[in-house]
PDB file of C-alpha atoms in Angstrom:
ATOM      1  CA  MET T 791     -24.649  15.756   1.304  1.00 48.00           C
ATOM      2  CA  LYS T 792     -25.660  13.947  -1.865  1.00 53.00           C
ATOM      3  CA  ASN T 793     -24.493  10.367  -2.279  1.00 53.00           C
ATOM      4  CA  THR T 794     -23.981   9.589  -5.914  1.00 59.00           C
ATOM      5  CA  THR T 795     -23.212   6.217  -7.371  1.00 65.00           C
ATOM      6  CA  SER T 796     -19.948   7.555  -8.770  1.00 85.00           C
ATOM      7  CA  ASP T 797     -18.723   8.393  -5.261  1.00 86.00           C
ATOM      8  CA  PHE T 798     -19.296   4.818  -4.170  1.00 90.00           C
ATOM      9  CA  ASP T 799     -17.718   3.643  -7.427  1.00 91.00           C
ATOM     10  CA  LYS T 800     -14.642   5.629  -6.436  1.00 93.00           C
ATOM     11  CA  LEU T 801     -14.769   3.960  -3.026  1.00 94.00           C
ATOM     12  CA  ASN T 802     -14.872   0.615  -4.831  1.00 93.00           C
ATOM     13  CA  HIS T 803     -11.797   1.677  -6.836  1.00 94.00           C
ATOM     14  CA  LEU T 804     -10.087   2.546  -3.558  1.00 95.00           C
ATOM     15  CA  LEU T 805     -10.943  -0.960  -2.330  1.00 94.00           C
ATOM     16  CA  GLN T 806      -9.286  -2.410  -5.432  1.00 93.00           C
ATOM     17  CA  ALA T 807      -6.197  -0.262  -4.826  1.00 94.00           C
ATOM     18  CA  ALA T 808      -6.043  -1.356  -1.168  1.00 94.00           C
ATOM     19  CA  PHE T 809      -6.171  -5.016  -2.182  1.00 91.00           C
ATOM     20  CA  ALA T 810      -3.538  -4.400  -4.866  1.00 90.00           C
ATOM     21  CA  ALA T 811      -1.256  -2.727  -2.303  1.00 92.00           C
ATOM     22  CA  GLU T 812      -1.816  -5.643   0.072  1.00 92.00           C
ATOM     23  CA  LYS T 813      -0.823  -8.090  -2.660  1.00 88.00           C
ATOM     24  CA  VAL T 814       2.309  -6.101  -3.499  1.00 89.00           C
ATOM     25  CA  TYR T 815       3.370  -6.048   0.163  1.00 92.00           C
ATOM     26  CA  TYR T 816       2.551  -9.735   0.615  1.00 90.00           C
ATOM     27  CA  ASN T 817       4.471 -10.756  -2.504  1.00 86.00           C
ATOM     28  CA  ALA T 818       7.392  -8.550  -1.463  1.00 88.00           C
ATOM     29  CA  SER T 819       7.423 -10.298   1.922  1.00 90.00           C
ATOM     30  CA  GLU T 820       7.553 -13.633   0.113  1.00 86.00           C
ATOM     31  CA  ASP T 821      10.500 -12.428  -1.994  1.00 86.00           C
ATOM     32  CA  ALA T 822      12.372 -10.835   0.922  1.00 87.00           C
ATOM     33  CA  GLN T 823      15.426 -12.741   2.092  1.00 86.00           C
ATOM     34  CA  GLU T 824      16.006 -10.992   5.434  1.00 88.00           C
ATOM     35  CA  THR T 825      13.813 -11.970   8.377  1.00 91.00           C
ATOM     36  CA  HIS T 826      13.304  -8.396   9.596  1.00 91.00           C
ATOM     37  CA  LEU T 827      12.156  -7.352   6.124  1.00 92.00           C
ATOM     38  CA  LYS T 828       9.817 -10.356   5.780  1.00 93.00           C
ATOM     39  CA  ARG T 829       8.181  -9.457   9.094  1.00 95.00           C
ATOM     40  CA  PHE T 830       7.931  -5.762   8.266  1.00 94.00           C
ATOM     41  CA  LEU T 831       6.421  -6.322   4.826  1.00 94.00           C
ATOM     42  CA  GLY T 832       4.072  -8.993   6.182  1.00 94.00           C
ATOM     43  CA  TYR T 833       2.834  -6.578   8.837  1.00 96.00           C
ATOM     44  CA  MET T 834       2.334  -3.875   6.218  1.00 95.00           C
ATOM     45  CA  ALA T 835       0.342  -6.325   4.048  1.00 94.00           C
ATOM     46  CA  THR T 836      -1.888  -7.058   7.044  1.00 94.00           C
ATOM     47  CA  GLU T 837      -2.505  -3.350   7.571  1.00 95.00           C
ATOM     48  CA  ARG T 838      -3.551  -2.923   3.916  1.00 94.00           C
ATOM     49  CA  ASN T 839      -5.923  -5.846   4.407  1.00 93.00           C
ATOM     50  CA  ARG T 840      -7.464  -4.106   7.430  1.00 95.00           C
ATOM     51  CA  MET T 841      -7.989  -0.962   5.378  1.00 95.00           C
ATOM     52  CA  ALA T 842      -9.607  -2.971   2.600  1.00 94.00           C
ATOM     53  CA  PHE T 843     -11.813  -4.692   5.185  1.00 93.00           C
ATOM     54  CA  ASP T 844     -12.980  -1.305   6.526  1.00 95.00           C
ATOM     55  CA  ILE T 845     -13.847  -0.101   3.030  1.00 95.00           C
ATOM     56  CA  SER T 846     -15.584  -3.368   2.171  1.00 93.00           C
ATOM     57  CA  ASN T 847     -17.661  -3.165   5.359  1.00 93.00           C
ATOM     58  CA  GLU T 848     -18.743   0.391   4.566  1.00 93.00           C
ATOM     59  CA  LEU T 849     -19.812  -0.642   1.074  1.00 92.00           C
ATOM     60  CA  SER T 850     -21.621  -3.759   2.292  1.00 91.00           C
ATOM     61  CA  SER T 851     -23.437  -1.857   5.040  1.00 92.00           C
ATOM     62  CA  ARG T 852     -24.961   0.298   2.289  1.00 91.00           C
ATOM     63  CA  HIS T 853     -25.963  -2.761   0.236  1.00 90.00           C
ATOM     64  CA  ILE T 854     -23.286  -2.088  -2.369  1.00 88.00           C
ATOM     65  CA  THR T 855     -21.443  -5.147  -3.571  1.00 87.00           C
ATOM     66  CA  PRO T 856     -17.672  -4.694  -3.235  1.00 86.00           C
ATOM     67  CA  SER T 857     -16.040  -5.006  -6.647  1.00 83.00           C
ATOM     68  CA  VAL T 858     -13.326  -7.225  -5.185  1.00 73.00           C
ATOM     69  CA  PRO T 859     -14.386  -9.596  -2.390  1.00 67.00           C
ATOM     70  CA  PHE T 860     -10.842 -10.555  -1.399  1.00 65.00           C
ATOM     71  CA  SER T 861      -7.206 -10.268  -2.388  1.00 61.00           C
ATOM     72  CA  GLU T 862      -5.425 -13.089  -4.150  1.00 64.00           C
ATOM     73  CA  LYS T 863      -1.976 -13.300  -2.670  1.00 62.00           C
ATOM     74  CA  GLY T 864       1.142 -14.957  -3.886  1.00 62.00           C
ATOM     75  CA  HIS T 865       2.847 -15.302  -7.203  1.00 56.00           C
ATOM     76  CA  THR T 866       0.410 -17.837  -8.595  1.00 60.00           C
ATOM     77  CA  ASP T 867       1.334 -17.158 -12.203  1.00 65.00           C
ATOM     78  CA  ARG T 868       5.130 -17.278 -11.886  1.00 64.00           C
ATOM     79  CA  ASN T 869       7.120 -19.764 -13.892  1.00 75.00           C
ATOM     80  CA  TRP T 870      10.535 -21.085 -12.849  1.00 70.00           C
ATOM     81  CA  LYS T 871      12.389 -18.397 -14.827  1.00 75.00           C
ATOM     82  CA  GLU T 872      10.556 -15.617 -12.985  1.00 71.00           C
ATOM     83  CA  ILE T 873      11.299 -17.267  -9.636  1.00 71.00           C
ATOM     84  CA  LYS T 874      14.978 -17.512 -10.546  1.00 74.00           C
ATOM     85  CA  GLU T 875      14.948 -13.865 -11.673  1.00 75.00           C
ATOM     86  CA  ALA T 876      13.459 -12.762  -8.338  1.00 69.00           C
ATOM     87  CA  LEU T 877      16.152 -14.644  -6.413  1.00 71.00           C
ATOM     88  CA  VAL T 878      19.110 -13.626  -8.574  1.00 76.00           C
ATOM     89  CA  ASN T 879      18.166  -9.962  -8.953  1.00 76.00           C
ATOM     90  CA  TYR T 880      16.951  -9.528  -5.384  1.00 80.00           C
ATOM     91  CA  ASN T 881      17.042  -5.898  -4.244  1.00 85.00           C
ATOM     92  CA  PRO T 882      15.353  -5.151  -0.901  1.00 86.00           C
ATOM     93  CA  GLU T 883      15.409  -1.402  -1.464  1.00 89.00           C
ATOM     94  CA  GLU T 884      13.485  -1.782  -4.717  1.00 88.00           C
ATOM     95  CA  LEU T 885      10.955  -4.011  -2.965  1.00 88.00           C
ATOM     96  CA  ILE T 886      10.246  -1.331  -0.365  1.00 92.00           C
ATOM     97  CA  LEU T 887      10.204   1.527  -2.878  1.00 92.00           C
ATOM     98  CA  ASN T 888       7.751  -0.396  -5.074  1.00 91.00           C
ATOM     99  CA  CYS T 889       5.470  -0.900  -2.063  1.00 93.00           C
ATOM    100  CA  ILE T 890       5.685   2.795  -1.186  1.00 95.00           C
ATOM    101  CA  GLY T 891       4.600   3.608  -4.738  1.00 95.00           C
ATOM    102  CA  TRP T 892       1.405   1.611  -4.251  1.00 94.00           C
ATOM    103  CA  ASP T 893       0.814   3.376  -0.927  1.00 96.00           C
ATOM    104  CA  LYS T 894       1.081   6.721  -2.691  1.00 96.00           C
ATOM    105  CA  THR T 895      -1.704   5.596  -5.013  1.00 95.00           C
ATOM    106  CA  LEU T 896      -3.835   4.889  -1.938  1.00 96.00           C
ATOM    107  CA  VAL T 897      -3.054   8.352  -0.564  1.00 96.00           C
ATOM    108  CA  VAL T 898      -4.100  10.058  -3.813  1.00 96.00           C
ATOM    109  CA  LYS T 899      -7.349   8.094  -4.160  1.00 95.00           C
ATOM    110  CA  THR T 900      -8.241   8.596  -0.500  1.00 96.00           C
ATOM    111  CA  LYS T 901      -7.476  12.321  -0.660  1.00 96.00           C
ATOM    112  CA  GLU T 902      -9.718  12.681  -3.705  1.00 95.00           C
ATOM    113  CA  LEU T 903     -12.650  11.126  -1.841  1.00 95.00           C
ATOM    114  CA  LEU T 904     -11.974  13.221   1.258  1.00 96.00           C
ATOM    115  CA  ASP T 905     -11.818  16.431  -0.777  1.00 95.00           C
ATOM    116  CA  ASN T 906     -15.173  15.704  -2.464  1.00 92.00           C
ATOM    117  CA  GLN T 907     -16.971  15.431   0.893  1.00 92.00           C
ATOM    118  CA  LYS T 908     -19.887  13.661  -0.830  1.00 92.00           C
ATOM    119  CA  LEU T 909     -19.804  10.398   1.095  1.00 93.00           C
ATOM    120  CA  PRO T 910     -21.549   9.875   4.453  1.00 94.00           C
ATOM    121  CA  LYS T 911     -19.754  11.184   7.530  1.00 95.00           C
ATOM    122  CA  GLU T 912     -18.966   7.676   8.839  1.00 94.00           C
ATOM    123  CA  VAL T 913     -17.258   6.796   5.566  1.00 95.00           C
ATOM    124  CA  LEU T 914     -15.337  10.076   5.513  1.00 96.00           C
ATOM    125  CA  ASP T 915     -14.205   9.491   9.120  1.00 96.00           C
ATOM    126  CA  MET T 916     -12.983   6.000   8.215  1.00 96.00           C
ATOM    127  CA  LEU T 917     -11.204   7.377   5.142  1.00 96.00           C
ATOM    128  CA  GLU T 918      -9.570  10.140   7.183  1.00 97.00           C
ATOM    129  CA  ASN T 919      -8.327   7.569   9.687  1.00 96.00           C
ATOM    130  CA  ASN T 920      -6.978   5.330   6.901  1.00 96.00           C
ATOM    131  CA  HIS T 921      -5.403   8.349   5.170  1.00 97.00           C
ATOM    132  CA  LYS T 922      -3.454   9.216   8.320  1.00 96.00           C
ATOM    133  CA  LYS T 923      -2.416   5.590   8.803  1.00 96.00           C
ATOM    134  CA  ILE T 924      -1.156   5.174   5.250  1.00 96.00           C
ATOM    135  CA  GLN T 925       0.893   8.362   5.480  1.00 96.00           C
ATOM    136  CA  TRP T 926       2.383   7.066   8.735  1.00 96.00           C
ATOM    137  CA  TYR T 927       3.147   3.700   7.120  1.00 95.00           C
ATOM    138  CA  ILE T 928       4.905   5.425   4.226  1.00 95.00           C
ATOM    139  CA  LYS T 929       7.115   7.178   6.779  1.00 94.00           C
ATOM    140  CA  GLN T 930       7.737   3.850   8.513  1.00 92.00           C
ATOM    141  CA  ALA T 931       8.725   2.199   5.229  1.00 91.00           C
ATOM    142  CA  ARG T 932      11.115   5.047   4.442  1.00 92.00           C
ATOM    143  CA  GLN T 933      12.550   4.787   7.947  1.00 91.00           C
ATOM    144  CA  HIS T 934      13.027   1.057   7.389  1.00 86.00           C
ATOM    145  CA  LEU T 935      15.122   1.921   4.339  1.00 84.00           C
ATOM    146  CA  VAL T 936      17.209   4.335   6.388  1.00 85.00           C
ATOM    147  CA  SER T 937      17.699   2.116   9.431  1.00 81.00           C
ATOM    148  CA  HIS T 938      18.250  -1.249   7.737  1.00 76.00           C
ATOM    149  CA  PHE T 939      19.725  -0.360   4.369  1.00 71.00           C
ATOM    150  CA  LYS T 940      21.463   2.928   5.167  1.00 66.00           C
ATOM    151  CA  VAL T 941      19.750   5.005   2.512  1.00 56.00           C
ATOM    152  CA  GLU T 942      21.970   8.055   2.052  1.00 49.00           C
ATOM    153  CA  SER T 943      19.654  11.034   2.030  1.00 47.00           C
ATOM    154  CA  ASP T 944      16.953  12.811   3.919  1.00 47.00           C
ATOM    155  CA  LYS T 945      14.991  12.655   0.677  1.00 45.00           C
ATOM    156  CA  ALA T 946      14.193   9.037   1.512  1.00 49.00           C
ATOM    157  CA  LYS T 947      12.120  10.277   4.426  1.00 49.00           C
ATOM    158  CA  ASP T 948      10.372  13.063   2.516  1.00 50.00           C
ATOM    159  CA  SER T 949       7.280  11.722   0.754  1.00 45.00           C
ATOM    160  CA  SER T 950       6.492  15.087  -0.832  1.00 45.00           C
ATOM    161  CA  HIS T 951       9.503  14.955  -3.191  1.00 45.00           C
ATOM    162  CA  ASP T 952       8.711  11.712  -4.981  1.00 48.00           C
ATOM    163  CA  SER T 953      10.372  12.604  -8.260  1.00 42.00           C
ATOM    164  CA  LYS T 954      13.838  13.083  -6.796  1.00 44.00           C
ATOM    165  CA  VAL T 955      16.424  10.338  -7.046  1.00 41.00           C
ATOM    166  CA  ILE T 956      17.932   8.953  -3.861  1.00 44.00           C
ATOM    167  CA  SER T 957      21.239   7.203  -3.422  1.00 45.00           C
ATOM    168  CA  ILE T 958      20.982   3.759  -1.866  1.00 48.00           C
ATOM    169  CA  LYS T 959      23.799   1.631  -0.504  1.00 50.00           C
ATOM    170  CA  LYS T 960      23.337  -1.743   1.126  1.00 49.00           C
ATOM    171  CA  ALA T 961      24.310  -1.859   4.807  1.00 49.00           C
ATOM    172  CA  GLN T 962      27.593  -3.632   5.473  1.00 45.00           C
TER     173      GLN T 962
END
């Protein structure tokens, strides 16, 4: 099993993607107007942070400097017009679907590293564990759409048919 720098570079890119997904979930939780959605998205942001922490630890234990030491959260660069836009055009379904899109990026990047099998076994085990978790969290997010926003379609639960359009209606 040969460890090349490019494999650890890819792991660093996965770290960046995990932090980006965490930020998206965190910012979505800040924008959410329903308590249950704020809690759900906040929990999901925490889970992305745990994944990023695992990756960062694996890199650091091999004396590789993580490309991103932490995630900057919040909408630090928003002006008042963007804040107003977020409040006026609030759509909880779009928030969740946007977060799921970032999770799918994590799945693809993780799968690529797992398929290469060039990283140490401990790293591959951690990646396999995170891969399973992220797939589970995608299912949970889709279920949240179904249970709280009455998404009309089984397609909302099926992560393998990402290109299909789903019909969404807000719960009454």
